[in-house]
Amino acid sequence: MLEFKNVTKKYSDGTTAVKDLNLKVDTGEFVCFIGPSGCGKTTTMKMVNRLIDITEGSILVDDKDIKEQDAVELRRSMGYVIQQIGLMPHMTIKENIVLVGTLLQWPKERKDERARELLKLVNMPEDYLDKYPHELSGGQQQRIGVLRALAVNPPLILMDEPFGALDPITRDSLQEEFKKLQKELNKTIIFVTHDMDEALKLADRVVIMRDGEIVQADTPENIVRHPANEFVEEFLGKDRLIQGRPDVTTVEQIMEGFPVTVTTKTTLKSAISTMRDKHVDSLLVVDSDNVLKGYIDIEAINLNYKKANNVDDVMETEVFSVLGDSLLRDTVHKILRRGAKYVPVVDEGNHLAGIVTRATLANLVYDTIWGDGMELEDTAAAGE
């Protein structure tokens, strides 16, 4: 799909930003470039759509040398998303989404249909098409920026720190949403970031650069388990949980398989009985097919006991959950950032599979630091 062959970029002042870079990116692969400031990651990405010219070597897209293609047509054939979003303030959301289609002289019907189709991908109401950028939140605007990059159905999308300016919670949400979208649409992504957690979460392959050269290019798991050198170790950060327990990498490896639940239509009286019997102060709510619908806690019941009958009437439907194959490291950060007591684990169909609690994570941390606890018991026994 995309290939860098001995690519070098030298500037007129003698600075070499990229040195003899070689890399192949497969169709449908999500590749994150990361490294310290000035390492050449953004320059590498901008050479792909010729925003920066190559000094030596060649870049091939579907076996075609980009230097032999018209630069404007090349850019229109690729998606491009930047941190600043770059929505046109005087254009409606629909006009922003299909901007490239307008440049390609698509008929109105085609543009309207494509805009509606894309908005559905990110679960935004159709009436947003007539709004203007200033009427949307930062996260919503960034979603539109992503949709605009998808509008002409490009096989390759370039993304330059697209979520960097967002608050942590919105950023988490957009990362989850975009990764799911990328899998569904099978797009090839070149993604530049300075955030190692983001790279490890999103990428199929992480490319770590330093001084214009690739230091290591591998899967997130292999990079964390087998860093190429001391620079990679330092860049990863020695405090990462996964470094202490390379055998534990995903949520499903530590989740508890039978969280306490109630079904929709359960009465509040019955929910209270379940809480008392199970010694918990909140319950996950599922339907008859075990699809996660929400949660209810003792506070919500207390506030609504006299004016509601069923858990459906008072449950909170906005539930932060993770997939079983989510990286454990990323889930730890989210739990701590949100101050959550637990996180439900679901499958692709949102069926409840398990739960990760703070207590589970605490036990893992203890095991990481002190092993299985036998050393402590042996020491205590020796003291006696």
C-alpha positions as YAML, in Angstrom:
chain: A
units: angstrom
residues:
- id: 1
  name: MET
  ca: [0.00, 0.00, 0.00]
- id: 2
  name: LEU
  ca: [2.59, 2.54, 1.16]
- id: 3
  name: GLU
  ca: [6.34, 2.18, 0.94]
- id: 4
  name: PHE
  ca: [9.25, 4.44, 1.90]
- id: 5
  name: LYS
  ca: [12.42, 3.64, -0.04]
- id: 6
  name: ASN
  ca: [15.64, 5.24, 1.22]
- id: 7
  name: VAL
  ca: [13.77, 8.47, 1.94]
- id: 8
  name: THR
  ca: [15.85, 11.44, 3.07]
- id: 9
  name: LYS
  ca: [14.87, 15.04, 3.70]
- id: 10
  name: LYS
  ca: [17.53, 17.74, 3.90]
- id: 11
  name: TYR
  ca: [16.78, 21.44, 4.29]
- id: 12
  name: SER
  ca: [18.73, 24.30, 2.72]
- id: 13
  name: ASP
  ca: [20.34, 25.18, 6.06]
- id: 14
  name: GLY
  ca: [21.99, 21.76, 6.12]
- id: 15
  name: THR
  ca: [19.57, 20.15, 8.59]
- id: 16
  name: THR
  ca: [18.73, 16.53, 7.84]
- id: 17
  name: ALA
  ca: [15.23, 15.87, 9.18]
- id: 18
  name: VAL
  ca: [14.86, 12.30, 7.88]
- id: 19
  name: LYS
  ca: [17.73, 9.94, 7.07]
- id: 20
  name: ASP
  ca: [17.48, 6.99, 4.66]
- id: 21
  name: LEU
  ca: [14.10, 5.83, 5.94]
- id: 22
  name: ASN
  ca: [12.76, 2.47, 4.76]
- id: 23
  name: LEU
  ca: [9.33, 1.17, 5.75]
- id: 24
  name: LYS
  ca: [6.42, -0.78, 4.26]
- id: 25
  name: VAL
  ca: [2.84, -0.21, 5.40]
- id: 26
  name: ASP
  ca: [0.23, -2.82, 4.47]
- id: 27
  name: THR
  ca: [-3.31, -2.09, 3.32]
- id: 28
  name: GLY
  ca: [-5.59, -1.60, 6.32]
- id: 29
  name: GLU
  ca: [-2.68, -1.19, 8.75]
- id: 30
  name: PHE
  ca: [-2.73, 1.47, 11.47]
- id: 31
  name: VAL
  ca: [0.82, 2.79, 11.93]
- id: 32
  name: CYS
  ca: [1.72, 5.37, 14.59]
- id: 33
  name: PHE
  ca: [4.88, 7.46, 14.29]
- id: 34
  name: ILE
  ca: [6.20, 8.71, 17.61]
- id: 35
  name: GLY
  ca: [9.38, 10.19, 19.02]
- id: 36
  name: PRO
  ca: [10.76, 13.29, 20.72]
- id: 37
  name: SER
  ca: [10.32, 16.74, 19.19]
- id: 38
  name: GLY
  ca: [12.40, 17.16, 16.05]
- id: 39
  name: CYS
  ca: [12.73, 13.41, 15.44]
- id: 40
  name: GLY
  ca: [11.28, 13.65, 11.92]
- id: 41
  name: LYS
  ca: [7.88, 12.02, 12.45]
- id: 42
  name: THR
  ca: [5.76, 14.91, 11.13]
- id: 43
  name: THR
  ca: [8.17, 15.55, 8.26]
- id: 44
  name: THR
  ca: [7.88, 11.89, 7.28]
- id: 45
  name: MET
  ca: [4.09, 12.08, 7.20]
- id: 46
  name: LYS
  ca: [3.99, 15.36, 5.26]
- id: 47
  name: MET
  ca: [6.25, 13.94, 2.59]
- id: 48
  name: VAL
  ca: [3.55, 11.35, 1.83]
- id: 49
  name: ASN
  ca: [1.12, 13.98, 0.49]
- id: 50
  name: ARG
  ca: [3.93, 16.24, -0.74]
- id: 51
  name: LEU
  ca: [3.34, 19.06, 1.69]
- id: 52
  name: ILE
  ca: [7.10, 18.62, 2.12]
- id: 53
  name: ASP
  ca: [9.24, 17.55, -0.84]
- id: 54
  name: ILE
  ca: [11.52, 14.52, -0.69]
- id: 55
  name: THR
  ca: [15.25, 15.22, -1.12]
- id: 56
  name: GLU
  ca: [16.34, 11.67, -1.88]
- id: 57
  name: GLY
  ca: [14.60, 8.31, -2.26]
- id: 58
  name: SER
  ca: [10.99, 7.62, -3.15]
- id: 59
  name: ILE
  ca: [7.56, 7.07, -1.61]
- id: 60
  name: LEU
  ca: [5.19, 4.68, -3.35]
- id: 61
  name: VAL
  ca: [1.43, 4.52, -2.88]
- id: 62
  name: ASP
  ca: [-0.02, 1.41, -4.50]
- id: 63
  name: ASP
  ca: [3.31, 1.02, -6.33]
- id: 64
  name: LYS
  ca: [3.06, 4.51, -7.85]
- id: 65
  name: ASP
  ca: [5.79, 7.06, -7.12]
- id: 66
  name: ILE
  ca: [4.16, 10.15, -5.59]
- id: 67
  name: LYS
  ca: [6.72, 12.44, -7.30]
- id: 68
  name: GLU
  ca: [5.25, 11.44, -10.67]
- id: 69
  name: GLN
  ca: [1.73, 12.48, -9.65]
- id: 70
  name: ASP
  ca: [0.09, 15.90, -9.62]
- id: 71
  name: ALA
  ca: [0.45, 17.22, -6.05]
- id: 72
  name: VAL
  ca: [-3.11, 18.61, -5.84]
- id: 73
  name: GLU
  ca: [-4.70, 15.40, -7.15]
- id: 74
  name: LEU
  ca: [-2.50, 13.37, -4.81]
- id: 75
  name: ARG
  ca: [-3.71, 15.31, -1.78]
- id: 76
  name: ARG
  ca: [-7.33, 15.01, -2.80]
- id: 77
  name: SER
  ca: [-6.90, 11.24, -3.05]
- id: 78
  name: MET
  ca: [-5.82, 11.04, 0.61]
- id: 79
  name: GLY
  ca: [-7.53, 11.94, 3.86]
- id: 80
  name: TYR
  ca: [-5.76, 14.47, 6.08]
- id: 81
  name: VAL
  ca: [-6.67, 15.30, 9.68]
- id: 82
  name: ILE
  ca: [-4.76, 17.80, 11.83]
- id: 83
  name: GLN
  ca: [-4.94, 18.90, 15.45]
- id: 84
  name: GLN
  ca: [-6.33, 22.34, 14.54]
- id: 85
  name: ILE
  ca: [-9.22, 20.62, 12.68]
- id: 86
  name: GLY
  ca: [-9.39, 23.40, 10.08]
- id: 87
  name: LEU
  ca: [-13.16, 23.48, 9.56]
- id: 88
  name: MET
  ca: [-14.37, 26.40, 7.45]
- id: 89
  name: PRO
  ca: [-16.31, 28.64, 9.88]
- id: 90
  name: HIS
  ca: [-18.57, 30.12, 7.19]
- id: 91
  name: MET
  ca: [-19.60, 26.68, 5.89]
- id: 92
  name: THR
  ca: [-22.22, 24.35, 7.34]
- id: 93
  name: ILE
  ca: [-21.17, 20.99, 8.72]
- id: 94
  name: LYS
  ca: [-22.46, 19.32, 5.55]
- id: 95
  name: GLU
  ca: [-20.41, 21.69, 3.37]
- id: 96
  name: ASN
  ca: [-17.34, 21.02, 5.49]
- id: 97
  name: ILE
  ca: [-17.73, 17.24, 5.29]
- id: 98
  name: VAL
  ca: [-18.05, 17.16, 1.49]
- id: 99
  name: LEU
  ca: [-15.55, 19.95, 0.77]
- id: 100
  name: VAL
  ca: [-13.29, 17.69, -1.30]
- id: 101
  name: GLY
  ca: [-16.34, 16.31, -3.10]
- id: 102
  name: THR
  ca: [-17.24, 19.89, -4.03]
- id: 103
  name: LEU
  ca: [-13.74, 20.42, -5.41]
- id: 104
  name: LEU
  ca: [-14.16, 17.22, -7.41]
- id: 105
  name: GLN
  ca: [-17.49, 18.61, -8.71]
- id: 106
  name: TRP
  ca: [-19.74, 15.96, -7.24]
- id: 107
  name: PRO
  ca: [-23.47, 16.52, -7.89]
- id: 108
  name: LYS
  ca: [-25.54, 17.86, -4.97]
- id: 109
  name: GLU
  ca: [-27.41, 14.57, -4.48]
- id: 110
  name: ARG
  ca: [-24.18, 12.64, -4.09]
- id: 111
  name: LYS
  ca: [-22.78, 15.12, -1.59]
- id: 112
  name: ASP
  ca: [-25.97, 15.14, 0.48]
- id: 113
  name: GLU
  ca: [-26.12, 11.35, 0.59]
- id: 114
  name: ARG
  ca: [-22.45, 11.03, 1.53]
- id: 115
  name: ALA
  ca: [-22.73, 13.60, 4.32]
- id: 116
  name: ARG
  ca: [-25.74, 11.82, 5.86]
- id: 117
  name: GLU
  ca: [-24.02, 8.45, 5.52]
- id: 118
  name: LEU
  ca: [-20.85, 9.65, 7.28]
- id: 119
  name: LEU
  ca: [-22.66, 11.40, 10.10]
- id: 120
  name: LYS
  ca: [-24.35, 8.10, 10.98]
- id: 121
  name: LEU
  ca: [-20.92, 6.49, 11.42]
- id: 122
  name: VAL
  ca: [-20.26, 8.64, 14.48]
- id: 123
  name: ASN
  ca: [-23.85, 8.60, 15.80]
- id: 124
  name: MET
  ca: [-24.47, 12.32, 15.31]
- id: 125
  name: PRO
  ca: [-28.02, 13.52, 14.51]
- id: 126
  name: GLU
  ca: [-28.75, 14.42, 10.89]
- id: 127
  name: ASP
  ca: [-29.85, 17.94, 11.84]
- id: 128
  name: TYR
  ca: [-26.21, 18.70, 12.69]
- id: 129
  name: LEU
  ca: [-25.56, 18.93, 8.94]
- id: 130
  name: ASP
  ca: [-27.14, 22.41, 8.91]
- id: 131
  name: LYS
  ca: [-25.20, 23.68, 11.93]
- id: 132
  name: TYR
  ca: [-21.97, 25.69, 11.79]
- id: 133
  name: PRO
  ca: [-18.65, 24.72, 13.44]
- id: 134
  name: HIS
  ca: [-19.00, 27.24, 16.29]
- id: 135
  name: GLU
  ca: [-22.21, 25.49, 17.38]
- id: 136
  name: LEU
  ca: [-20.35, 22.23, 18.04]
- id: 137
  name: SER
  ca: [-18.10, 21.17, 20.92]
- id: 138
  name: GLY
  ca: [-14.40, 20.52, 20.37]
- id: 139
  name: GLY
  ca: [-14.95, 16.77, 20.28]
- id: 140
  name: GLN
  ca: [-17.80, 17.11, 17.80]
- id: 141
  name: GLN
  ca: [-15.72, 19.37, 15.56]
- id: 142
  name: GLN
  ca: [-12.89, 16.83, 15.58]
- id: 143
  name: ARG
  ca: [-15.36, 14.12, 14.56]
- id: 144
  name: ILE
  ca: [-16.35, 16.27, 11.58]
- id: 145
  name: GLY
  ca: [-12.67, 16.70, 10.72]
- id: 146
  name: VAL
  ca: [-12.31, 12.91, 10.63]
- id: 147
  name: LEU
  ca: [-15.46, 12.54, 8.52]
- id: 148
  name: ARG
  ca: [-14.18, 15.10, 6.03]
- id: 149
  name: ALA
  ca: [-11.06, 12.97, 5.61]
- id: 150
  name: LEU
  ca: [-13.29, 9.97, 4.88]
- id: 151
  name: ALA
  ca: [-15.64, 11.78, 2.49]
- id: 152
  name: VAL
  ca: [-14.14, 10.65, -0.84]
- id: 153
  name: ASN
  ca: [-13.46, 7.18, 0.58]
- id: 154
  name: PRO
  ca: [-9.64, 7.44, 0.42]
- id: 155
  name: PRO
  ca: [-7.66, 4.24, 1.01]
- id: 156
  name: LEU
  ca: [-4.99, 6.19, 2.92]
- id: 157
  name: ILE
  ca: [-5.51, 8.73, 5.72]
- id: 158
  name: LEU
  ca: [-2.81, 10.88, 7.31]
- id: 159
  name: MET
  ca: [-3.40, 12.16, 10.84]
- id: 160
  name: ASP
  ca: [-1.18, 14.68, 12.62]
- id: 161
  name: GLU
  ca: [-1.86, 14.63, 16.37]
- id: 162
  name: PRO
  ca: [-5.62, 14.90, 15.69]
- id: 163
  name: PHE
  ca: [-6.74, 14.46, 19.30]
- id: 164
  name: GLY
  ca: [-3.94, 16.38, 21.01]
- id: 165
  name: ALA
  ca: [-5.95, 19.51, 21.83]
- id: 166
  name: LEU
  ca: [-8.90, 17.70, 23.42]
- id: 167
  name: ASP
  ca: [-9.55, 17.11, 27.10]
- id: 168
  name: PRO
  ca: [-8.62, 13.61, 28.37]
- id: 169
  name: ILE
  ca: [-12.16, 12.23, 28.59]
- id: 170
  name: THR
  ca: [-13.16, 13.42, 25.10]
- id: 171
  name: ARG
  ca: [-9.86, 12.18, 23.77]
- id: 172
  name: ASP
  ca: [-10.41, 8.69, 25.22]
- id: 173
  name: SER
  ca: [-13.86, 8.56, 23.67]
- id: 174
  name: LEU
  ca: [-12.67, 9.68, 20.23]
- id: 175
  name: GLN
  ca: [-9.77, 7.24, 20.25]
- id: 176
  name: GLU
  ca: [-12.14, 4.34, 20.95]
- id: 177
  name: GLU
  ca: [-14.56, 5.55, 18.30]
- id: 178
  name: PHE
  ca: [-11.92, 6.07, 15.64]
- id: 179
  name: LYS
  ca: [-10.18, 2.75, 16.19]
- id: 180
  name: LYS
  ca: [-13.51, 0.96, 15.81]
- id: 181
  name: LEU
  ca: [-14.25, 2.98, 12.67]
- id: 182
  name: GLN
  ca: [-10.86, 2.17, 11.20]
- id: 183
  name: LYS
  ca: [-11.41, -1.55, 11.70]
- id: 184
  name: GLU
  ca: [-14.85, -1.41, 10.10]
- id: 185
  name: LEU
  ca: [-13.71, 0.59, 7.06]
- id: 186
  name: ASN
  ca: [-10.28, -1.09, 6.68]
- id: 187
  name: LYS
  ca: [-8.48, 2.20, 6.09]
- id: 188
  name: THR
  ca: [-4.71, 2.51, 6.05]
- id: 189
  name: ILE
  ca: [-3.72, 5.10, 8.67]
- id: 190
  name: ILE
  ca: [-0.47, 7.01, 9.20]
- id: 191
  name: PHE
  ca: [-0.86, 8.63, 12.60]
- id: 192
  name: VAL
  ca: [1.62, 11.02, 14.21]
- id: 193
  name: THR
  ca: [1.49, 11.46, 17.98]
- id: 194
  name: HIS
  ca: [3.68, 12.47, 20.90]
- id: 195
  name: ASP
  ca: [1.62, 10.38, 23.34]
- id: 196
  name: MET
  ca: [2.97, 6.87, 23.87]
- id: 197
  name: ASP
  ca: [-0.27, 5.67, 25.51]
- id: 198
  name: GLU
  ca: [-2.18, 6.79, 22.43]
- id: 199
  name: ALA
  ca: [0.26, 5.03, 20.09]
- id: 200
  name: LEU
  ca: [0.18, 1.78, 22.06]
- id: 201
  name: LYS
  ca: [-3.61, 1.85, 22.22]
- id: 202
  name: LEU
  ca: [-4.37, 2.63, 18.57]
- id: 203
  name: ALA
  ca: [-1.58, 1.21, 16.45]
- id: 204
  name: ASP
  ca: [-1.11, -2.13, 14.78]
- id: 205
  name: ARG
  ca: [2.54, -1.05, 14.55]
- id: 206
  name: VAL
  ca: [4.41, 1.68, 16.39]
- id: 207
  name: VAL
  ca: [7.34, 3.39, 14.65]
- id: 208
  name: ILE
  ca: [9.66, 5.06, 17.15]
- id: 209
  name: MET
  ca: [11.97, 7.69, 15.62]
- id: 210
  name: ARG
  ca: [15.01, 9.54, 16.84]
- id: 211
  name: ASP
  ca: [17.15, 12.08, 14.94]
- id: 212
  name: GLY
  ca: [15.40, 11.30, 11.65]
- id: 213
  name: GLU
  ca: [15.86, 7.55, 11.86]
- id: 214
  name: ILE
  ca: [13.67, 4.59, 12.84]
- id: 215
  name: VAL
  ca: [14.83, 3.13, 16.14]
- id: 216
  name: GLN
  ca: [12.18, 0.41, 16.36]
- id: 217
  name: ALA
  ca: [9.07, -0.50, 14.34]
- id: 218
  name: ASP
  ca: [6.96, -3.27, 15.82]
- id: 219
  name: THR
  ca: [3.64, -4.18, 17.41]
- id: 220
  name: PRO
  ca: [2.79, -2.41, 20.68]
- id: 221
  name: GLU
  ca: [3.16, -5.68, 22.60]
- id: 222
  name: ASN
  ca: [6.62, -6.44, 21.19]
- id: 223
  name: ILE
  ca: [7.88, -2.92, 21.75]
- id: 224
  name: VAL
  ca: [6.81, -3.01, 25.39]
- id: 225
  name: ARG
  ca: [8.12, -6.54, 25.98]
- id: 226
  name: HIS
  ca: [11.27, -6.24, 23.91]
- id: 227
  name: PRO
  ca: [12.42, -2.61, 23.61]
- id: 228
  name: ALA
  ca: [15.24, -2.32, 21.07]
- id: 229
  name: ASN
  ca: [17.57, -0.28, 23.29]
- id: 230
  name: GLU
  ca: [17.83, 1.98, 26.30]
- id: 231
  name: PHE
  ca: [16.36, 4.94, 24.39]
- id: 232
  name: VAL
  ca: [13.15, 3.00, 23.72]
- id: 233
  name: GLU
  ca: [13.00, 1.87, 27.35]
- id: 234
  name: GLU
  ca: [13.31, 5.46, 28.55]
- id: 235
  name: PHE
  ca: [10.80, 6.69, 25.99]
- id: 236
  name: LEU
  ca: [8.28, 4.05, 27.03]
- id: 237
  name: GLY
  ca: [8.67, 4.99, 30.67]
- id: 238
  name: LYS
  ca: [9.86, 2.49, 33.26]
- id: 239
  name: ASP
  ca: [6.79, 3.04, 35.42]
- id: 240
  name: ARG
  ca: [4.47, 1.33, 32.95]
- id: 241
  name: LEU
  ca: [2.57, -1.49, 34.57]
- id: 242
  name: ILE
  ca: [3.07, -3.81, 31.64]
- id: 243
  name: GLN
  ca: [6.84, -3.67, 32.02]
- id: 244
  name: GLY
  ca: [6.58, -5.39, 35.38]
- id: 245
  name: ARG
  ca: [4.16, -8.05, 34.18]
- id: 246
  name: PRO
  ca: [4.79, -8.84, 30.49]
- id: 247
  name: ASP
  ca: [2.52, -11.88, 30.79]
- id: 248
  name: VAL
  ca: [-0.50, -9.67, 31.52]
- id: 249
  name: THR
  ca: [-1.39, -7.40, 28.61]
- id: 250
  name: THR
  ca: [-5.16, -7.27, 28.12]
- id: 251
  name: VAL
  ca: [-8.22, -6.61, 30.21]
- id: 252
  name: GLU
  ca: [-9.74, -10.06, 29.67]
- id: 253
  name: GLN
  ca: [-6.73, -11.66, 31.37]
- id: 254
  name: ILE
  ca: [-7.62, -10.12, 34.73]
- id: 255
  name: MET
  ca: [-11.34, -9.38, 34.53]
- id: 256
  name: GLU
  ca: [-13.81, -11.02, 36.89]
- id: 257
  name: GLY
  ca: [-16.23, -13.07, 34.84]
- id: 258
  name: PHE
  ca: [-19.48, -12.74, 36.80]
- id: 259
  name: PRO
  ca: [-20.34, -9.14, 37.72]
- id: 260
  name: VAL
  ca: [-23.45, -8.54, 39.78]
- id: 261
  name: THR
  ca: [-26.30, -7.56, 37.47]
- id: 262
  name: VAL
  ca: [-30.02, -7.01, 37.25]
- id: 263
  name: THR
  ca: [-32.14, -7.08, 34.14]
- id: 264
  name: THR
  ca: [-34.23, -4.29, 32.73]
- id: 265
  name: LYS
  ca: [-37.72, -4.15, 34.24]
- id: 266
  name: THR
  ca: [-36.35, -5.28, 37.62]
- id: 267
  name: THR
  ca: [-38.14, -3.45, 40.42]
- id: 268
  name: LEU
  ca: [-36.21, -1.08, 42.65]
- id: 269
  name: LYS
  ca: [-37.20, -3.19, 45.66]
- id: 270
  name: SER
  ca: [-35.65, -6.28, 44.07]
- id: 271
  name: ALA
  ca: [-32.53, -4.29, 43.09]
- id: 272
  name: ILE
  ca: [-32.07, -3.20, 46.71]
- id: 273
  name: SER
  ca: [-32.35, -6.82, 47.85]
- id: 274
  name: THR
  ca: [-29.69, -7.84, 45.34]
- id: 275
  name: MET
  ca: [-27.36, -5.09, 46.56]
- id: 276
  name: ARG
  ca: [-27.85, -6.19, 50.16]
- id: 277
  name: ASP
  ca: [-27.32, -9.89, 49.38]
- id: 278
  name: LYS
  ca: [-24.22, -9.27, 47.23]
- id: 279
  name: HIS
  ca: [-22.77, -6.53, 49.46]
- id: 280
  name: VAL
  ca: [-22.46, -3.99, 46.63]
- id: 281
  name: ASP
  ca: [-23.64, -0.40, 46.25]
- id: 282
  name: SER
  ca: [-24.21, -0.45, 42.48]
- id: 283
  name: LEU
  ca: [-25.47, -2.87, 39.84]
- id: 284
  name: LEU
  ca: [-24.95, -3.23, 36.10]
- id: 285
  name: VAL
  ca: [-28.19, -3.41, 34.12]
- id: 286
  name: VAL
  ca: [-28.49, -5.82, 31.18]
- id: 287
  name: ASP
  ca: [-31.33, -6.91, 28.92]
- id: 288
  name: SER
  ca: [-32.50, -10.48, 28.31]
- id: 289
  name: ASP
  ca: [-29.65, -11.00, 25.82]
- id: 290
  name: ASN
  ca: [-27.03, -9.82, 28.34]
- id: 291
  name: VAL
  ca: [-26.44, -6.56, 26.44]
- id: 292
  name: LEU
  ca: [-25.19, -3.85, 28.79]
- id: 293
  name: LYS
  ca: [-27.79, -1.09, 29.10]
- id: 294
  name: GLY
  ca: [-26.62, 0.96, 32.05]
- id: 295
  name: TYR
  ca: [-26.01, 0.92, 35.78]
- id: 296
  name: ILE
  ca: [-27.82, 1.87, 38.94]
- id: 297
  name: ASP
  ca: [-26.41, 2.79, 42.33]
- id: 298
  name: ILE
  ca: [-27.76, 3.19, 45.82]
- id: 299
  name: GLU
  ca: [-27.75, 6.98, 45.55]
- id: 300
  name: ALA
  ca: [-29.99, 6.94, 42.45]
- id: 301
  name: ILE
  ca: [-32.39, 4.53, 44.16]
- id: 302
  name: ASN
  ca: [-32.49, 6.66, 47.29]
- id: 303
  name: LEU
  ca: [-33.33, 9.79, 45.31]
- id: 304
  name: ASN
  ca: [-36.04, 8.14, 43.21]
- id: 305
  name: TYR
  ca: [-37.48, 5.36, 45.36]
- id: 306
  name: LYS
  ca: [-40.83, 7.03, 45.94]
- id: 307
  name: LYS
  ca: [-41.40, 8.18, 42.35]
- id: 308
  name: ALA
  ca: [-40.09, 5.25, 40.30]
- id: 309
  name: ASN
  ca: [-40.78, 1.53, 40.17]
- id: 310
  name: ASN
  ca: [-38.17, -0.11, 37.94]
- id: 311
  name: VAL
  ca: [-34.43, 0.22, 37.42]
- id: 312
  name: ASP
  ca: [-35.13, 1.37, 33.84]
- id: 313
  name: ASP
  ca: [-36.67, 4.54, 35.24]
- id: 314
  name: VAL
  ca: [-33.59, 5.65, 37.16]
- id: 315
  name: MET
  ca: [-30.57, 3.87, 35.65]
- id: 316
  name: GLU
  ca: [-27.69, 5.81, 34.10]
- id: 317
  name: THR
  ca: [-27.33, 4.82, 30.44]
- id: 318
  name: GLU
  ca: [-23.95, 6.45, 29.81]
- id: 319
  name: VAL
  ca: [-21.60, 3.64, 30.86]
- id: 320
  name: PHE
  ca: [-17.85, 3.72, 30.37]
- id: 321
  name: SER
  ca: [-16.86, 0.23, 29.25]
- id: 322
  name: VAL
  ca: [-13.93, -1.46, 27.50]
- id: 323
  name: LEU
  ca: [-13.46, -4.41, 25.16]
- id: 324
  name: GLY
  ca: [-11.80, -7.54, 26.44]
- id: 325
  name: ASP
  ca: [-8.81, -7.14, 24.14]
- id: 326
  name: SER
  ca: [-8.19, -3.56, 25.33]
- id: 327
  name: LEU
  ca: [-4.68, -2.98, 26.62]
- id: 328
  name: LEU
  ca: [-4.61, -3.26, 30.40]
- id: 329
  name: ARG
  ca: [-2.29, -0.29, 30.65]
- id: 330
  name: ASP
  ca: [-4.78, 1.95, 28.88]
- id: 331
  name: THR
  ca: [-7.65, 0.76, 31.07]
- id: 332
  name: VAL
  ca: [-5.66, 1.48, 34.23]
- id: 333
  name: HIS
  ca: [-5.10, 5.07, 33.08]
- id: 334
  name: LYS
  ca: [-8.79, 5.52, 32.33]
- id: 335
  name: ILE
  ca: [-9.95, 4.16, 35.67]
- id: 336
  name: LEU
  ca: [-7.56, 6.42, 37.54]
- id: 337
  name: ARG
  ca: [-8.37, 9.45, 35.39]
- id: 338
  name: ARG
  ca: [-12.12, 9.05, 35.81]
- id: 339
  name: GLY
  ca: [-11.99, 8.03, 39.45]
- id: 340
  name: ALA
  ca: [-14.09, 4.97, 38.55]
- id: 341
  name: LYS
  ca: [-14.56, 2.11, 41.03]
- id: 342
  name: TYR
  ca: [-14.89, -0.41, 38.21]
- id: 343
  name: VAL
  ca: [-15.14, -0.78, 34.45]
- id: 344
  name: PRO
  ca: [-17.50, -3.23, 32.70]
- id: 345
  name: VAL
  ca: [-15.91, -5.39, 29.99]
- id: 346
  name: VAL
  ca: [-17.99, -6.00, 26.85]
- id: 347
  name: ASP
  ca: [-17.64, -7.69, 23.48]
- id: 348
  name: GLU
  ca: [-18.13, -6.08, 20.04]
- id: 349
  name: GLY
  ca: [-21.90, -6.43, 20.42]
- id: 350
  name: ASN
  ca: [-21.86, -4.72, 23.85]
- id: 351
  name: HIS
  ca: [-22.67, -8.01, 25.62]
- id: 352
  name: LEU
  ca: [-21.39, -7.96, 29.19]
- id: 353
  name: ALA
  ca: [-18.37, -10.26, 29.54]
- id: 354
  name: GLY
  ca: [-16.90, -9.27, 32.90]
- id: 355
  name: ILE
  ca: [-15.69, -6.44, 35.09]
- id: 356
  name: VAL
  ca: [-12.38, -4.92, 36.17]
- id: 357
  name: THR
  ca: [-12.36, -3.36, 39.63]
- id: 358
  name: ARG
  ca: [-9.90, -1.16, 41.43]
- id: 359
  name: ALA
  ca: [-9.30, -4.03, 43.85]
- id: 360
  name: THR
  ca: [-8.26, -6.30, 40.96]
- id: 361
  name: LEU
  ca: [-5.84, -3.67, 39.71]
- id: 362
  name: ALA
  ca: [-4.46, -3.16, 43.20]
- id: 363
  name: ASN
  ca: [-3.76, -6.89, 43.50]
- id: 364
  name: LEU
  ca: [-1.97, -6.82, 40.16]
- id: 365
  name: VAL
  ca: [0.19, -3.91, 41.27]
- id: 366
  name: TYR
  ca: [1.04, -5.76, 44.50]
- id: 367
  name: ASP
  ca: [1.99, -8.84, 42.49]
- id: 368
  name: THR
  ca: [4.12, -6.70, 40.19]
- id: 369
  name: ILE
  ca: [6.05, -5.19, 43.07]
- id: 370
  name: TRP
  ca: [6.14, -8.07, 45.58]
- id: 371
  name: GLY
  ca: [5.55, -11.18, 43.49]
- id: 372
  name: ASP
  ca: [2.81, -13.49, 44.71]
- id: 373
  name: GLY
  ca: [3.16, -12.32, 48.31]
- id: 374
  name: MET
  ca: [5.12, -15.38, 49.47]
- id: 375
  name: GLU
  ca: [8.18, -13.28, 50.15]
- id: 376
  name: LEU
  ca: [6.18, -11.22, 52.65]
- id: 377
  name: GLU
  ca: [4.79, -14.31, 54.34]
- id: 378
  name: ASP
  ca: [8.25, -15.90, 54.56]
- id: 379
  name: THR
  ca: [9.67, -12.71, 56.07]
- id: 380
  name: ALA
  ca: [6.86, -12.51, 58.61]
- id: 381
  name: ALA
  ca: [7.34, -16.17, 59.54]
- id: 382
  name: ALA
  ca: [11.07, -15.62, 59.96]
- id: 383
  name: GLY
  ca: [10.39, -12.67, 62.25]
- id: 384
  name: GLU
  ca: [8.27, -14.85, 64.49]
...
